[in-house]
Amino acid sequence: MIDSRIKFHHIGIVVNSIKLYIEQSIYFKQHENVVYDPLQDSNLMLIKTDKDIFLELIEPKSKEATTYSMLQRSGKSSIFHHICYEVPSKGYVEKLCNDRGIKIFWGPHPAILFAGREVMFGYNRNQEIVEFLLY
């Protein structure tokens, strides 16, 4: 059972092209716009799938982008990157990560895609990237 203060928010997918991904998927371009995030050197887009569940599409713009090498190593046009949970605070994330053996490797940083809300990224013992979106 998950703590009630944690809410699933989205799955992050790194893609070669947001436009092409949308054209080849079951999703239709919605009202969410593509935004450029200079911290990640990537274009980002949220797709609402159901109720309050989203996909985040991450399109690296150069070799300096934080996700560029992951996509290149995969040899695919898209690859799962992370799962994101909304959480109440930085202190909560730190305690949760200490308790669960998750190592924070990035953040907190303001996220342009989420109107400046802070995000933190960690790496868990299952070798997965977990994003924490502070509310």
mmCIF file of C-alpha atoms in Angstrom, residues 4-133:
data_model
loop_
_atom_site.group_PDB
_atom_site.id
_atom_site.type_symbol
_atom_site.label_atom_id
_atom_site.label_comp_id
_atom_site.label_asym_id
_atom_site.label_seq_id
_atom_site.Cartn_x
_atom_site.Cartn_y
_atom_site.Cartn_z
ATOM 1 C CA SER A 4 -1.807 8.592 0.888
ATOM 2 C CA ARG A 5 0.412 11.688 0.559
ATOM 3 C CA ILE A 6 1.913 10.209 -2.622
ATOM 4 C CA LYS A 7 -0.081 10.443 -5.849
ATOM 5 C CA PHE A 8 0.882 8.912 -9.201
ATOM 6 C CA HIS A 9 1.237 11.687 -11.788
ATOM 7 C CA HIS A 10 2.893 10.531 -15.017
ATOM 8 C CA ILE A 11 5.225 8.255 -16.936
ATOM 9 C CA GLY A 12 8.121 9.904 -18.775
ATOM 10 C CA ILE A 13 9.071 8.664 -22.239
ATOM 11 C CA VAL A 14 12.088 9.891 -24.177
ATOM 12 C CA VAL A 15 11.317 10.258 -27.875
ATOM 13 C CA ASN A 16 13.230 11.200 -31.026
ATOM 14 C CA SER A 17 10.352 13.436 -32.110
ATOM 15 C CA ILE A 18 7.261 14.508 -30.185
ATOM 16 C CA LYS A 19 5.423 15.200 -33.440
ATOM 17 C CA LEU A 20 6.205 11.768 -34.872
ATOM 18 C CA TYR A 21 5.398 10.012 -31.592
ATOM 19 C CA ILE A 22 1.925 11.628 -31.535
ATOM 20 C CA GLU A 23 1.305 10.740 -35.197
ATOM 21 C CA GLN A 24 2.194 7.079 -34.576
ATOM 22 C CA SER A 25 0.370 6.636 -31.265
ATOM 23 C CA ILE A 26 -3.230 6.316 -30.159
ATOM 24 C CA TYR A 27 -3.135 9.854 -28.752
ATOM 25 C CA PHE A 28 -4.277 12.975 -30.489
ATOM 26 C CA LYS A 29 -2.506 16.266 -30.050
ATOM 27 C CA GLN A 30 -4.341 18.001 -27.286
ATOM 28 C CA HIS A 31 -4.321 21.524 -25.871
ATOM 29 C CA GLU A 32 -1.063 20.983 -24.003
ATOM 30 C CA ASN A 33 1.746 22.758 -25.778
ATOM 31 C CA VAL A 34 5.305 21.701 -26.323
ATOM 32 C CA VAL A 35 7.654 23.691 -24.083
ATOM 33 C CA TYR A 36 11.423 23.973 -24.173
ATOM 34 C CA ASP A 37 13.253 23.281 -20.907
ATOM 35 C CA PRO A 38 16.777 24.762 -20.948
ATOM 36 C CA LEU A 39 17.828 22.781 -17.836
ATOM 37 C CA GLN A 40 17.224 19.539 -19.724
ATOM 38 C CA ASP A 41 17.894 20.950 -23.222
ATOM 39 C CA SER A 42 14.719 19.187 -24.288
ATOM 40 C CA ASN A 43 11.266 19.855 -25.650
ATOM 41 C CA LEU A 44 8.573 18.534 -23.306
ATOM 42 C CA MET A 45 4.884 17.818 -23.686
ATOM 43 C CA LEU A 46 2.234 16.403 -21.368
ATOM 44 C CA ILE A 47 -0.514 14.198 -22.766
ATOM 45 C CA LYS A 48 -3.521 13.624 -20.548
ATOM 46 C CA THR A 49 -4.505 9.960 -20.799
ATOM 47 C CA ASP A 50 -7.233 9.462 -18.202
ATOM 48 C CA LYS A 51 -8.491 11.603 -15.357
ATOM 49 C CA ASP A 52 -5.298 13.012 -13.816
ATOM 50 C CA ILE A 53 -2.828 10.583 -15.381
ATOM 51 C CA PHE A 54 -0.346 11.878 -17.941
ATOM 52 C CA LEU A 55 2.450 10.855 -20.272
ATOM 53 C CA GLU A 56 5.404 13.216 -20.438
ATOM 54 C CA LEU A 57 7.170 13.191 -23.781
ATOM 55 C CA ILE A 58 10.822 14.264 -23.622
ATOM 56 C CA GLU A 59 12.546 15.169 -26.888
ATOM 57 C CA PRO A 60 16.300 15.803 -26.438
ATOM 58 C CA LYS A 61 17.498 18.726 -28.557
ATOM 59 C CA SER A 62 21.275 18.100 -28.551
ATOM 60 C CA LYS A 63 24.009 15.798 -27.288
ATOM 61 C CA GLU A 64 24.083 17.900 -24.110
ATOM 62 C CA ALA A 65 20.459 17.042 -23.275
ATOM 63 C CA THR A 66 20.091 15.016 -20.077
ATOM 64 C CA THR A 67 18.327 12.144 -21.897
ATOM 65 C CA TYR A 68 20.167 12.158 -25.233
ATOM 66 C CA SER A 69 22.609 9.315 -24.520
ATOM 67 C CA MET A 70 19.899 7.075 -23.058
ATOM 68 C CA LEU A 71 17.852 7.313 -26.246
ATOM 69 C CA GLN A 72 20.917 6.817 -28.478
ATOM 70 C CA ARG A 73 22.059 3.727 -26.539
ATOM 71 C CA SER A 74 18.600 2.171 -26.862
ATOM 72 C CA GLY A 75 18.589 2.414 -30.651
ATOM 73 C CA LYS A 76 14.834 3.031 -30.507
ATOM 74 C CA SER A 77 12.641 5.985 -31.385
ATOM 75 C CA SER A 78 11.164 6.019 -27.863
ATOM 76 C CA ILE A 79 12.071 4.547 -24.492
ATOM 77 C CA PHE A 80 10.614 4.504 -20.975
ATOM 78 C CA HIS A 81 12.477 6.971 -18.792
ATOM 79 C CA HIS A 82 10.782 7.505 -15.416
ATOM 80 C CA ILE A 83 7.702 7.325 -13.258
ATOM 81 C CA CYS A 84 6.569 10.460 -11.423
ATOM 82 C CA TYR A 85 4.747 10.901 -8.134
ATOM 83 C CA GLU A 86 3.385 14.079 -6.585
ATOM 84 C CA VAL A 87 4.660 14.482 -3.030
ATOM 85 C CA PRO A 88 4.141 17.099 -0.313
ATOM 86 C CA SER A 89 7.654 18.462 0.312
ATOM 87 C CA LYS A 90 11.412 18.189 -0.109
ATOM 88 C CA GLY A 91 11.689 16.924 3.479
ATOM 89 C CA TYR A 92 9.163 14.201 2.750
ATOM 90 C CA VAL A 93 11.128 13.125 -0.342
ATOM 91 C CA GLU A 94 14.382 13.019 1.608
ATOM 92 C CA LYS A 95 12.868 10.849 4.349
ATOM 93 C CA LEU A 96 11.152 8.554 1.831
ATOM 94 C CA CYS A 97 14.377 8.161 -0.131
ATOM 95 C CA ASN A 98 16.410 7.416 3.004
ATOM 96 C CA ASP A 99 13.849 4.824 4.122
ATOM 97 C CA ARG A 100 13.566 3.159 0.688
ATOM 98 C CA GLY A 101 17.187 3.323 -0.496
ATOM 99 C CA ILE A 102 16.524 5.806 -3.298
ATOM 100 C CA LYS A 103 19.452 8.046 -4.222
ATOM 101 C CA ILE A 104 18.545 11.568 -5.328
ATOM 102 C CA PHE A 105 20.730 12.578 -8.276
ATOM 103 C CA TRP A 106 19.055 15.753 -9.565
ATOM 104 C CA GLY A 107 17.128 18.556 -7.923
ATOM 105 C CA PRO A 108 15.296 20.136 -6.497
ATOM 106 C CA HIS A 109 14.922 22.290 -9.579
ATOM 107 C CA PRO A 110 11.985 24.352 -10.853
ATOM 108 C CA ALA A 111 10.203 22.608 -13.716
ATOM 109 C CA ILE A 112 9.025 24.786 -16.579
ATOM 110 C CA LEU A 113 6.526 22.087 -17.610
ATOM 111 C CA PHE A 114 4.882 22.302 -14.180
ATOM 112 C CA ALA A 115 4.723 26.098 -13.819
ATOM 113 C CA GLY A 116 7.903 26.268 -11.741
ATOM 114 C CA ARG A 117 6.978 23.579 -9.224
ATOM 115 C CA GLU A 118 10.099 21.847 -7.975
ATOM 116 C CA VAL A 119 11.085 18.362 -9.098
ATOM 117 C CA MET A 120 13.647 15.906 -7.787
ATOM 118 C CA PHE A 121 14.913 12.764 -9.501
ATOM 119 C CA GLY A 122 16.149 9.632 -7.780
ATOM 120 C CA TYR A 123 17.404 6.194 -8.691
ATOM 121 C CA ASN A 124 15.890 3.247 -6.821
ATOM 122 C CA ARG A 125 17.203 -0.229 -6.073
ATOM 123 C CA ASN A 126 15.157 -1.603 -9.000
ATOM 124 C CA GLN A 127 17.401 0.535 -11.234
ATOM 125 C CA GLU A 128 14.521 2.821 -12.165
ATOM 126 C CA ILE A 129 14.382 6.596 -12.277
ATOM 127 C CA VAL A 130 11.725 8.119 -10.036
ATOM 128 C CA GLU A 131 10.650 11.754 -10.306
ATOM 129 C CA PHE A 132 9.110 13.574 -7.361
ATOM 130 C CA LEU A 133 6.887 16.554 -8.206
#
